[in-house]
Structures are given as C-alpha cells and as structure tokens.
mmCIF file of C-alpha atoms and ligand atoms in Angstrom:
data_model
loop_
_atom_site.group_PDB
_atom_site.id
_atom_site.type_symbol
_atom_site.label_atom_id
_atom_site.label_comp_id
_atom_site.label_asym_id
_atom_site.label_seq_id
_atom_site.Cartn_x
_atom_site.Cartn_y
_atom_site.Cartn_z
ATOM 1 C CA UNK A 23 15.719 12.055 -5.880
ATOM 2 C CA UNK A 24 16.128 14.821 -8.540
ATOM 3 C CA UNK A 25 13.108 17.162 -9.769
ATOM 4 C CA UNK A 26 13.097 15.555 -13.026
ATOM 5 C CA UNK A 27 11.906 12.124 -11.769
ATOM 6 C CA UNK A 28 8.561 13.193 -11.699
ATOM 7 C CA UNK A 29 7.432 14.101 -15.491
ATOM 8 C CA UNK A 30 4.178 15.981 -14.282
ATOM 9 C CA UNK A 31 1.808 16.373 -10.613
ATOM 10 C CA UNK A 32 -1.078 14.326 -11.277
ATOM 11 C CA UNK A 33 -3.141 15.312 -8.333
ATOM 12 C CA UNK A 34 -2.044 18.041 -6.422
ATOM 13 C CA UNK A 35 -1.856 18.540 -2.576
ATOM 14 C CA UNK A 36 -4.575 20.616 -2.536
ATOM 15 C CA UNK A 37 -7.038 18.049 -4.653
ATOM 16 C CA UNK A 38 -5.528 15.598 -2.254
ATOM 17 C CA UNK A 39 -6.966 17.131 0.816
ATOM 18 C CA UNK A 40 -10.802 17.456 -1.257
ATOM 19 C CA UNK A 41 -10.721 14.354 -2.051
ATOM 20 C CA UNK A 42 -10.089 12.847 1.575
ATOM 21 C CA UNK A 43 -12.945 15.532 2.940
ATOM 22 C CA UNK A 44 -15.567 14.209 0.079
ATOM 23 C CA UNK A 45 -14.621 10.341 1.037
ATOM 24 C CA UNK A 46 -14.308 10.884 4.487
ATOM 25 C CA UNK A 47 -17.746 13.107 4.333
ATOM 26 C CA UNK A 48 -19.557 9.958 2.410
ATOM 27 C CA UNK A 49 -17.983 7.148 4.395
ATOM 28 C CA UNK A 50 -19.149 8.959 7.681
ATOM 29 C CA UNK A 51 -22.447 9.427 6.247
ATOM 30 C CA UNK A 52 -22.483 5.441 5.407
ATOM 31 C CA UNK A 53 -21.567 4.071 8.282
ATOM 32 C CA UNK A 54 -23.049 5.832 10.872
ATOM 33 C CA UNK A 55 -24.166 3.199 13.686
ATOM 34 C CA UNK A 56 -21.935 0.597 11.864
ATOM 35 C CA UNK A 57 -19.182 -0.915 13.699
ATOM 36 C CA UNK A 58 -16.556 0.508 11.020
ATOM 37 C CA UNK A 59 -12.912 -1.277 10.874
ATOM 38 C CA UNK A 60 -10.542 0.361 8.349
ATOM 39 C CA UNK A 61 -8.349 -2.134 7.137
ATOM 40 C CA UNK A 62 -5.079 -0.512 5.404
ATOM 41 C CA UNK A 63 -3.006 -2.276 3.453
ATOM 42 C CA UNK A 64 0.705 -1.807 4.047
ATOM 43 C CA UNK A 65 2.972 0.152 2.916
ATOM 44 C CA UNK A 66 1.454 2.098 -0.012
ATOM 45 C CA UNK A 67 -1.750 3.459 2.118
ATOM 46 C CA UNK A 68 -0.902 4.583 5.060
ATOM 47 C CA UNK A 69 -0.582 8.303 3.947
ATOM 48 C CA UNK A 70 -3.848 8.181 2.584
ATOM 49 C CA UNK A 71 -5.392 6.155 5.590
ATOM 50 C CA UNK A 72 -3.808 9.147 8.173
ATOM 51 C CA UNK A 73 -5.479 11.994 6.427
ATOM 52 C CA UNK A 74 -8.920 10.137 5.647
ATOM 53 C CA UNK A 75 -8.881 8.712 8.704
ATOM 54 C CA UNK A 76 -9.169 12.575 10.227
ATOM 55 C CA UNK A 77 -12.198 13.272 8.162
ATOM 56 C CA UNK A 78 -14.032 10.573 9.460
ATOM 57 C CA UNK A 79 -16.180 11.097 11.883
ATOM 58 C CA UNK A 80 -18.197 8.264 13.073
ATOM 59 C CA UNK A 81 -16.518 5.486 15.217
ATOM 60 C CA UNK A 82 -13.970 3.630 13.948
ATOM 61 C CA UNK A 83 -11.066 1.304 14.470
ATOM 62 C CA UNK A 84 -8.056 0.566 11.992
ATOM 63 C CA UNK A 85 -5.897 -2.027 11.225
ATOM 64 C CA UNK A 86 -3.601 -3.192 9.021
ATOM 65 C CA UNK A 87 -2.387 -6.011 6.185
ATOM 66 C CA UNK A 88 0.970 -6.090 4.548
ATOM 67 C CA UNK A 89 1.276 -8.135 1.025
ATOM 68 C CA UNK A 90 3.183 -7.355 -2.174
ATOM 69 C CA UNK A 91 3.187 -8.173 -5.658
ATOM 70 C CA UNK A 92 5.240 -5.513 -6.727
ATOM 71 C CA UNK A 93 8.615 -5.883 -7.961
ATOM 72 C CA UNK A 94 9.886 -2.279 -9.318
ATOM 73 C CA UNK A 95 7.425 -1.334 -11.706
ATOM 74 C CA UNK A 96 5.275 -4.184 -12.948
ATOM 75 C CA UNK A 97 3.255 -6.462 -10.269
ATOM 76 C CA UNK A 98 4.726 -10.020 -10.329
ATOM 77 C CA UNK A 99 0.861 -11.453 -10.391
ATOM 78 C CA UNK A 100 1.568 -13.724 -7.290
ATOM 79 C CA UNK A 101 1.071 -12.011 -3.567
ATOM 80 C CA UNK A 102 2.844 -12.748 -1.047
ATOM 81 C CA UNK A 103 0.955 -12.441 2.170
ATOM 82 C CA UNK A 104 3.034 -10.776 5.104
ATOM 83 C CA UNK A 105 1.027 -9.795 7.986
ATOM 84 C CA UNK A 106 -2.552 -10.157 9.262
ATOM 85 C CA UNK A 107 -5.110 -8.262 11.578
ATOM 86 C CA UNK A 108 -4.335 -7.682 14.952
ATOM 87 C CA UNK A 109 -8.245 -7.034 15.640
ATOM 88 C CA UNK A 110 -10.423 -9.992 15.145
ATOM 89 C CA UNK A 111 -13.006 -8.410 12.124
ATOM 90 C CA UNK A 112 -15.768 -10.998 13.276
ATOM 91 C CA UNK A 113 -18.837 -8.786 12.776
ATOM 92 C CA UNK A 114 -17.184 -5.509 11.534
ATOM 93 C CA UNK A 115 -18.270 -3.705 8.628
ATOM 94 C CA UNK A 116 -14.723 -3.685 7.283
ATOM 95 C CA UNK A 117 -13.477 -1.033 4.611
ATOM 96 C CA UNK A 118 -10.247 -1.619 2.793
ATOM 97 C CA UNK A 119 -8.320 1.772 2.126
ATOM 98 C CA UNK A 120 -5.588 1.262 -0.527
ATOM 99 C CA UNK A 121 -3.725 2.984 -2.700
ATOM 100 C CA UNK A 122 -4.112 1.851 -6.379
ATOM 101 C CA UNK A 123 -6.345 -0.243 -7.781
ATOM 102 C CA UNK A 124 -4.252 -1.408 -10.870
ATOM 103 C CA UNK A 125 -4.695 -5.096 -12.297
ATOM 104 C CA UNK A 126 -6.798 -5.834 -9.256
ATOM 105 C CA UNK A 127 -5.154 -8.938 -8.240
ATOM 106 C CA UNK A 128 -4.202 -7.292 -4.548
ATOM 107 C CA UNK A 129 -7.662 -6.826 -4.025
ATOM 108 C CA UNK A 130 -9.072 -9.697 -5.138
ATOM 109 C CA UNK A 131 -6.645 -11.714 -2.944
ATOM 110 C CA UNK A 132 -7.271 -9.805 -0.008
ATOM 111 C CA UNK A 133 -11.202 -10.141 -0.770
ATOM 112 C CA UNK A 134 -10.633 -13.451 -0.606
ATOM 113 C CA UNK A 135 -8.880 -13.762 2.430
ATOM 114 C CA UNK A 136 -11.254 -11.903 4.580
ATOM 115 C CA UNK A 137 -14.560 -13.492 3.164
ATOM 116 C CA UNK A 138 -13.644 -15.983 5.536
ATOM 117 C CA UNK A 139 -13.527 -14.146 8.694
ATOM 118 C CA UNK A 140 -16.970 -13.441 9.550
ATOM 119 C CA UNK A 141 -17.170 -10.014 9.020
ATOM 120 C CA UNK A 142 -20.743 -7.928 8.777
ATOM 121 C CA UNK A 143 -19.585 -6.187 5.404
ATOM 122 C CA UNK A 144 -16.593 -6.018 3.329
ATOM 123 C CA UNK A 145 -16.078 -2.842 0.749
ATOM 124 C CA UNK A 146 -13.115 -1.139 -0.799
ATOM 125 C CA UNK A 147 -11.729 2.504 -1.007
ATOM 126 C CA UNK A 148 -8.896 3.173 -3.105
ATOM 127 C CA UNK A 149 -7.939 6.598 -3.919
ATOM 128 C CA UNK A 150 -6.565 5.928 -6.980
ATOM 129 C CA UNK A 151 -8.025 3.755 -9.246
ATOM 130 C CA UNK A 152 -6.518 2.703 -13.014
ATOM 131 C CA UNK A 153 -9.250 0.828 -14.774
ATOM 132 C CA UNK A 154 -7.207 0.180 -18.289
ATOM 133 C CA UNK A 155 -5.356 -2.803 -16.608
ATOM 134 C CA UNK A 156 -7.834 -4.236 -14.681
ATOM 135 C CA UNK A 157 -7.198 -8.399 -14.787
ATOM 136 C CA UNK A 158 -9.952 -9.375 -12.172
ATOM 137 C CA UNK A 159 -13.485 -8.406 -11.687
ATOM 138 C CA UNK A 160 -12.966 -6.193 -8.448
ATOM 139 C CA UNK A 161 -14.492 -2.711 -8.279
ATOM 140 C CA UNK A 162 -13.710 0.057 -5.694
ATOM 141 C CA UNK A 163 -17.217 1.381 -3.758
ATOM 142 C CA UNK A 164 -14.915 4.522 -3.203
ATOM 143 C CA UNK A 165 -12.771 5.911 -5.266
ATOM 144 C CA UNK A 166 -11.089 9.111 -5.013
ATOM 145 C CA UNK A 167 -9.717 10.050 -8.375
ATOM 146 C CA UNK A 168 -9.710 7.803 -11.741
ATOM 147 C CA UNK A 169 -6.204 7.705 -13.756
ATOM 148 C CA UNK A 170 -4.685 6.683 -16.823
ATOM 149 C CA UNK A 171 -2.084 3.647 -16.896
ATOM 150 C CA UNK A 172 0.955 5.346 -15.880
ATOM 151 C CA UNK A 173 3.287 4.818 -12.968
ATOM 152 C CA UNK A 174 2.581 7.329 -10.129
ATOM 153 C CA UNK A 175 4.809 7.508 -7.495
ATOM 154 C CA UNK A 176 4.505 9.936 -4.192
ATOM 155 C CA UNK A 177 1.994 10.478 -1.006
ATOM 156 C CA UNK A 178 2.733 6.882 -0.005
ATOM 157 C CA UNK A 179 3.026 5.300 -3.579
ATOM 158 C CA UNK A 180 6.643 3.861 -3.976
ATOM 159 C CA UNK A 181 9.068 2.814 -6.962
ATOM 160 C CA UNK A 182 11.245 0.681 -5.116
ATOM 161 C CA UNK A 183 10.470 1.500 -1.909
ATOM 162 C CA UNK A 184 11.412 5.574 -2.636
ATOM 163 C CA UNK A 185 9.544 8.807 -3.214
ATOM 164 C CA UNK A 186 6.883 7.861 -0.605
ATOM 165 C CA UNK A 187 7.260 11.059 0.940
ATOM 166 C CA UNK A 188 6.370 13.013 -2.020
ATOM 167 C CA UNK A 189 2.840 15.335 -0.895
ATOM 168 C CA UNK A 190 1.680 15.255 -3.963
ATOM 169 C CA UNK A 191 0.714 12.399 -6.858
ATOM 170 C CA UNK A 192 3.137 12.507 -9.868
ATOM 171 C CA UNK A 193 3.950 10.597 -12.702
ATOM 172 C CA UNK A 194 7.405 8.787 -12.453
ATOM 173 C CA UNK A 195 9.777 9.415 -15.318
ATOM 174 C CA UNK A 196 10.600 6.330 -17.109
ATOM 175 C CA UNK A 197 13.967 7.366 -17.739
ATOM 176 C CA UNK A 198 14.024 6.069 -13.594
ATOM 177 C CA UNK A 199 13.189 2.538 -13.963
ATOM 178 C CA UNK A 200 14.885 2.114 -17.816
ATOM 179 C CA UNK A 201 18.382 3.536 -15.992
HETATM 180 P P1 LIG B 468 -2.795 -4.595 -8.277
HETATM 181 O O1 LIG B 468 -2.731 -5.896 -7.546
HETATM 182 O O2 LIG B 468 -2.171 -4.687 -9.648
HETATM 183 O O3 LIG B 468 -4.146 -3.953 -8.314
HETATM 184 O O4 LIG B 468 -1.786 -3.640 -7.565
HETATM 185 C C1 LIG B 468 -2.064 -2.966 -6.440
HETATM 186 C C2 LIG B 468 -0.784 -2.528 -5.766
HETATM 187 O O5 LIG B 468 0.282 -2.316 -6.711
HETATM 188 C C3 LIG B 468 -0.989 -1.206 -5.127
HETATM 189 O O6 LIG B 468 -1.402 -1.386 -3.808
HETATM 190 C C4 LIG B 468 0.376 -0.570 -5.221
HETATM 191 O O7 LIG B 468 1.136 -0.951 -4.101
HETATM 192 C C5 LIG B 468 0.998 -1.157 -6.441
HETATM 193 N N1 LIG B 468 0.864 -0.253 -7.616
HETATM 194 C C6 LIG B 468 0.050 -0.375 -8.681
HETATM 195 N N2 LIG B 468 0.193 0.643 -9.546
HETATM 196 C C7 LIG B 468 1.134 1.455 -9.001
HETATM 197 C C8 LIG B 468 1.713 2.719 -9.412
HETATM 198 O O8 LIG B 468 1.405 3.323 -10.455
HETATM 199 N N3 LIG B 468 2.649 3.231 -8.564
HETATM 200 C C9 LIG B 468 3.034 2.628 -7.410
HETATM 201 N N4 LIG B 468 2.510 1.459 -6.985
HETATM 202 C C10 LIG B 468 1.568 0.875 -7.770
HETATM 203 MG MG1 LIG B 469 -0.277 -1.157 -2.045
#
C-alpha cells in the first residue's frame, strides 16, 4: 500500500484502545452472572474482538460467523452465508461484535438467523457505526464510535481484502477504488 491511500486517521490507536476499555468495562458490568457468548463475525472483526475480548472480564466464550455482502466498496445487498457456530448458543446471552454497522442488512440477516436458535439474549456491538445509510431498522446496544458515510479501511476493516493490518481507522482514498 502507499501512505497516500489513506486520506486522513479517523480514530487513532490510542482512541482505539479507550474505546475497547469503556465497552469492555460496560459489557463486563452487564453481564456479570450471564452465560456471555461473543459471536464475531468474520473477517472484518476479529481485531476488534482480540482486544475487547481482553477487557472483558466476566466469563465468556467466543465464536464465530463468516458472511459477506461486500464486493469492493459498495455491499451487494444479498449475504451470502459461509460458516456457522461451532458452540451450540441454546441458552447463551449472545453478543455480536462487528465491525461496521453500515446499511444494516449484515445484521439484520444475522439477527435473523440466530432468533432461531434458542438463545437467552441476543444484542449487538459494533465499534463503528454509520447511521446515514442505514436500510433496515437494526440498532447497535454498543457502539464504540459514530462516523460519517465514508469508506474506512484498517484495524480489521478491508477494501478488497487489503489494509486489514492497518492499527489505526482511516479513511480510504477514493483515488484506490476509482483506479
Ligand atoms: P452492512 O450490511 O451494510 O451493514 O455492512 C456491514 C459490513 O460491510 C461490515 O461488516 C463490513 O464488513 C462491511 N463494510 C461496511 N462499511 C465498510 C467500510 O467503510 N469499510 C470496510 N468495510 C465496510
Ligand atoms: Mg464485516
């Protein structure tokens, strides 16, 4: 990648690491006694799962979904559904850690999905939430940081499957995905 793919850092490293502490402070404090099962959706979350996962500190078990509606840039609408739970979430007080809530159609689908399943509880933390595109009626019961509708890219977010490994959140130049 070159240094002027990313137009501006959104949310630095160090906000990164506050906002993890305050969620992972709140979610502790929430379910305490709860049998909590964080369910991270593949790829997108996992860097944020791995560092809010360390500031939780009541038991807990993760797992993981994989689906995408993504192709480059703009989300196709339709999800494909690519892997399941390996833990059975009968009776779990599951928590959904993801990314970006965008249009909200990922969500909703995965919502949907799990409703089925038994499960004590189902609520959603997304550390990045963009309410301007929103296209279903989903809300986040966490949310670590509201943004505007731009295309972020780094600590896990992707543009076709790169700059995941950024640390920090930045804004992707267009000039990328008009090349
Ligand atoms: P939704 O279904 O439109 O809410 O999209 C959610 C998924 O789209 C997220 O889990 C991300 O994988 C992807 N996504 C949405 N906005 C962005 C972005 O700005 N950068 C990278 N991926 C994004
Ligand atoms: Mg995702």
């Amino acid at each position: 990648m070159k240094k002027e793919d990313v137009l501006e850092v959104l949310i630095s490293e160090e906000r990164l690491k506050q906002i993890c502490k305050d969620l992972g402070r709140q979610i502790s404090k929430d379910y305490e006694g709860k049998n909590l099962l964080l369910v991270s959706v593949l790829k997108g979350a996992v860097v944020f799962l791995s560092d809010l996962l360390r500031e939780i500190t009541c038991d807990c078990r993760i797992d993981f979904m994989a689906v995408s509606s993504y192709s480059g840039t703009k989300t196709t609408g339709v999800v494909k559904f690519k892997k399941d739970l390996d833990i059975n979430p009968d009776g779990c007080d599951i928590l959904i850690v993801e990314d970006i809530l965008d249009s909200g159609i990922t969500l909703a689908y995965l919502k949907n999905i799990l409703a089925d399943r038994n499960a004590a509880s189902i609520k959603i933390c997304a550390l990045l939430d963009k309410p301007e595109n929103r296209r279903s009626d989903i809300v986040a019961d966490y949310v670590g940081e509201v943004i505007p509708d731009k295309f972020v890219v780094g600590y896990g977010l992707d543009y076709d499957e790169k700059y995941r490994n950024l640390p920090y959140v930045g804004v992707l130049s267009p000039a990328v995905y008009e090349r």
